Short mmCIF file of the C-alpha atoms (twelve columns), coordinates in Angstrom:
data_MODEL
# 
_entry.id   MODEL 
# 
loop_
_atom_site.group_PDB 
_atom_site.id 
_atom_site.type_symbol 
_atom_site.label_atom_id 
_atom_site.label_alt_id 
_atom_site.label_comp_id 
_atom_site.label_asym_id 
_atom_site.label_seq_id 
_atom_site.Cartn_x 
_atom_site.Cartn_y 
_atom_site.Cartn_z 
_atom_site.pdbx_PDB_model_num 
ATOM 1   C CA . UNK A 1   -81.488 57.150 85.799 1 
ATOM 2   C CA . UNK A 2   -79.357 55.505 88.188 1 
ATOM 3   C CA . UNK A 3   -80.476 52.086 86.889 1 
ATOM 4   C CA . UNK A 4   -79.994 52.804 83.176 1 
ATOM 5   C CA . UNK A 5   -76.532 53.964 84.063 1 
ATOM 6   C CA . UNK A 6   -75.611 50.922 86.063 1 
ATOM 7   C CA . UNK A 7   -77.036 48.610 83.241 1 
ATOM 8   C CA . UNK A 8   -74.822 50.616 80.794 1 
ATOM 9   C CA . UNK A 9   -71.883 50.296 82.956 1 
ATOM 10  C CA . UNK A 10  -72.298 46.663 83.719 1 
ATOM 11  C CA . UNK A 11  -72.714 45.858 79.822 1 
ATOM 12  C CA . UNK A 12  -69.769 47.980 79.099 1 
ATOM 13  C CA . UNK A 13  -67.612 46.035 81.768 1 
ATOM 14  C CA . UNK A 14  -68.848 42.590 80.549 1 
ATOM 15  C CA . UNK A 15  -68.189 43.511 76.947 1 
ATOM 16  C CA . UNK A 16  -64.749 44.275 77.707 1 
ATOM 17  C CA . UNK A 17  -64.098 41.318 79.822 1 
ATOM 18  C CA . UNK A 18  -65.507 38.931 76.893 1 
ATOM 19  C CA . UNK A 19  -63.234 41.005 74.390 1 
ATOM 20  C CA . UNK A 20  -59.965 40.516 76.241 1 
ATOM 21  C CA . UNK A 21  -60.856 36.759 77.563 1 
ATOM 22  C CA . UNK A 22  -61.044 36.121 73.737 1 
ATOM 23  C CA . UNK A 23  -58.271 38.336 72.297 1 
ATOM 24  C CA . UNK A 24  -55.365 38.037 74.963 1 
ATOM 25  C CA . UNK A 25  -54.937 34.230 74.632 1 
ATOM 26  C CA . UNK A 26  -55.056 34.994 70.786 1 
ATOM 27  C CA . UNK A 27  -52.611 37.242 70.928 1 
ATOM 28  C CA . UNK A 28  -50.365 35.301 73.238 1 
ATOM 29  C CA . UNK A 29  -50.653 32.157 70.931 1 
ATOM 30  C CA . UNK A 30  -49.536 34.201 67.891 1 
ATOM 31  C CA . UNK A 31  -46.874 36.053 69.604 1 
ATOM 32  C CA . UNK A 32  -45.670 32.610 70.962 1 
ATOM 33  C CA . UNK A 33  -45.479 31.034 67.464 1 
ATOM 34  C CA . UNK A 34  -43.751 33.978 66.021 1 
ATOM 35  C CA . UNK A 35  -40.728 33.329 68.283 1 
ATOM 36  C CA . UNK A 36  -38.102 31.146 66.753 1 
ATOM 37  C CA . UNK A 37  -37.383 27.928 68.704 1 
ATOM 38  C CA . UNK A 38  -33.912 28.068 70.498 1 
ATOM 39  C CA . UNK A 39  -32.336 24.791 69.337 1 
ATOM 40  C CA . UNK A 40  -29.927 23.344 72.040 1 
ATOM 41  C CA . UNK A 41  -27.360 20.380 71.511 1 
ATOM 42  C CA . UNK A 42  -27.151 17.359 73.989 1 
ATOM 43  C CA . UNK A 43  -23.575 15.788 74.397 1 
ATOM 44  C CA . UNK A 44  -23.072 12.199 75.272 1 
ATOM 45  C CA . UNK A 45  -19.790 10.102 75.788 1 
ATOM 46  C CA . UNK A 46  -20.161 6.765  73.159 1 
ATOM 47  C CA . UNK A 47  -18.966 4.644  76.038 1 
ATOM 48  C CA . UNK A 48  -21.660 5.809  78.332 1 
ATOM 49  C CA . UNK A 49  -23.974 3.812  76.229 1 
ATOM 50  C CA . UNK A 50  -23.747 -0.084 76.349 1 
ATOM 51  C CA . UNK A 51  -24.880 -2.094 73.364 1 
ATOM 52  C CA . UNK A 52  -28.676 -2.654 73.728 1 
ATOM 53  C CA . UNK A 53  -28.628 0.078  76.330 1 
ATOM 54  C CA . UNK A 54  -30.345 3.799  76.361 1 
ATOM 55  C CA . UNK A 55  -29.826 6.956  78.042 1 
ATOM 56  C CA . UNK A 56  -33.183 9.369  78.497 1 
ATOM 57  C CA . UNK A 57  -32.835 12.741 78.665 1 
ATOM 58  C CA . UNK A 58  -34.535 16.320 77.788 1 
ATOM 59  C CA . UNK A 59  -34.089 17.851 74.385 1 
ATOM 60  C CA . UNK A 60  -35.358 21.302 73.802 1 
ATOM 61  C CA . UNK A 61  -37.965 20.910 76.573 1 
ATOM 62  C CA . UNK A 62  -38.965 17.437 75.299 1 
ATOM 63  C CA . UNK A 63  -38.343 14.218 76.827 1 
ATOM 64  C CA . UNK A 64  -35.998 12.079 74.637 1 
ATOM 65  C CA . UNK A 65  -33.890 8.755  74.448 1 
ATOM 66  C CA . UNK A 66  -30.879 7.655  72.667 1 
ATOM 67  C CA . UNK A 67  -30.901 3.884  72.098 1 
ATOM 68  C CA . UNK A 68  -27.522 1.880  70.975 1 
ATOM 69  C CA . UNK A 69  -29.159 -0.918 68.866 1 
ATOM 70  C CA . UNK A 70  -26.914 -4.153 68.729 1 
ATOM 71  C CA . UNK A 71  -27.210 -4.217 65.137 1 
ATOM 72  C CA . UNK A 72  -27.538 -0.892 63.829 1 
ATOM 73  C CA . UNK A 73  -26.069 1.589  66.078 1 
ATOM 74  C CA . UNK A 74  -27.399 4.630  67.607 1 
ATOM 75  C CA . UNK A 75  -30.792 6.382  67.161 1 
ATOM 76  C CA . UNK A 76  -32.592 9.419  69.062 1 
ATOM 77  C CA . UNK A 77  -36.239 9.649  69.251 1 
ATOM 78  C CA . UNK A 78  -38.799 11.826 70.995 1 
ATOM 79  C CA . UNK A 79  -40.233 9.949  74.202 1 
ATOM 80  C CA . UNK A 80  -43.618 11.379 73.616 1 
ATOM 81  C CA . UNK A 81  -46.217 8.846  72.206 1 
ATOM 82  C CA . UNK A 82  -47.789 9.999  69.106 1 
ATOM 83  C CA . UNK A 83  -51.169 8.909  70.266 1 
ATOM 84  C CA . UNK A 84  -52.090 11.031 73.395 1 
ATOM 85  C CA . UNK A 85  -48.514 12.199 74.573 1 
ATOM 86  C CA . UNK A 86  -47.723 9.662  77.161 1 
ATOM 87  C CA . UNK A 87  -43.944 9.001  78.154 1 
ATOM 88  C CA . UNK A 88  -42.798 5.817  76.375 1 
ATOM 89  C CA . UNK A 89  -40.725 3.249  78.261 1 
ATOM 90  C CA . UNK A 90  -37.949 1.387  76.438 1 
ATOM 91  C CA . UNK A 91  -37.702 -2.456 76.890 1 
ATOM 92  C CA . UNK A 92  -34.300 -3.648 76.214 1 
ATOM 93  C CA . UNK A 93  -35.621 -7.516 76.147 1 
ATOM 94  C CA . UNK A 94  -38.495 -6.911 73.743 1 
ATOM 95  C CA . UNK A 95  -36.652 -4.501 71.712 1 
ATOM 96  C CA . UNK A 96  -38.777 -1.690 71.325 1 
ATOM 97  C CA . UNK A 97  -40.739 1.468  73.127 1 
ATOM 98  C CA . UNK A 98  -44.064 0.805  74.810 1 
ATOM 99  C CA . UNK A 99  -46.499 3.227  75.682 1 
ATOM 100 C CA . UNK A 100 -47.880 2.397  79.290 1 
ATOM 101 C CA . UNK A 101 -51.295 4.431  78.653 1 
ATOM 102 C CA . UNK A 102 -52.916 2.837  75.631 1 
ATOM 103 C CA . UNK A 103 -50.339 -0.274 74.885 1 
ATOM 104 C CA . UNK A 104 -48.625 1.408  71.672 1 
ATOM 105 C CA . UNK A 105 -46.036 -0.338 70.703 1 
ATOM 106 C CA . UNK A 106 -43.098 0.776  68.541 1 
ATOM 107 C CA . UNK A 107 -40.013 -0.786 66.898 1 
ATOM 108 C CA . UNK A 108 -36.409 0.325  67.031 1 
ATOM 109 C CA . UNK A 109 -36.859 2.358  63.840 1 
ATOM 110 C CA . UNK A 110 -39.517 4.489  65.410 1 
ATOM 111 C CA . UNK A 111 -42.544 2.791  63.465 1 
ATOM 112 C CA . UNK A 112 -45.611 1.760  64.963 1 
ATOM 113 C CA . UNK A 113 -46.041 -1.861 65.591 1 
ATOM 114 C CA . UNK A 114 -49.461 -2.150 67.218 1 
ATOM 115 C CA . UNK A 115 -51.915 0.053  69.169 1 
ATOM 116 C CA . UNK A 116 -53.505 3.374  68.438 1 
ATOM 117 C CA . UNK A 117 -50.498 5.613  67.749 1 
ATOM 118 C CA . UNK A 118 -51.107 7.162  64.412 1 
ATOM 119 C CA . UNK A 119 -47.904 8.101  63.063 1 
ATOM 120 C CA . UNK A 120 -44.219 6.978  63.977 1 
ATOM 121 C CA . UNK A 121 -42.141 8.585  66.591 1 
ATOM 122 C CA . UNK A 122 -40.193 11.872 66.048 1 
ATOM 123 C CA . UNK A 123 -36.576 10.902 65.012 1 
ATOM 124 C CA . UNK A 124 -33.967 13.583 66.518 1 
ATOM 125 C CA . UNK A 125 -30.989 14.763 64.468 1 
ATOM 126 C CA . UNK A 126 -27.948 12.401 65.713 1 
ATOM 127 C CA . UNK A 127 -24.241 12.624 64.980 1 
ATOM 128 C CA . UNK A 128 -20.960 10.788 65.983 1 
ATOM 129 C CA . UNK A 129 -17.942 12.700 66.322 1 
ATOM 130 C CA . UNK A 130 -15.109 10.734 67.451 1 
ATOM 131 C CA . UNK A 131 -16.009 9.514  70.880 1 
ATOM 132 C CA . UNK A 132 -18.931 11.908 71.161 1 
ATOM 133 C CA . UNK A 133 -22.558 11.483 70.444 1 
ATOM 134 C CA . UNK A 134 -24.438 15.020 69.470 1 
ATOM 135 C CA . UNK A 135 -28.071 15.206 69.445 1 
ATOM 136 C CA . UNK A 136 -29.293 18.280 67.878 1 
# 
């Protein structure tokens, strides 16, 4: 009888472990998506960005960049590559954003020029009010 009791207890323990191993992460995922993301704003002075220059920053826990384009003004993008999530680098001379991981290339409009990225960069809302640049 001891052996049968031990096996029943072991089966109950393993079943409970399997149940919680599956449902606990599922409940955390659902609870995380139920929360509304907190939107923050980033503010920069317009004179901090020289023509053709850029400023990198973190916006709502995502690396981002503001680029002062010579001919079209300011634009803000997420610095996360749409291919596999590598961080992009801005090259002022070649006028584009480049992924060092898989050679993805984006233009200053955020569109894919070449490489494996499947879609354009995420554009962030940007407003210029007086001498301030407000992202968000």
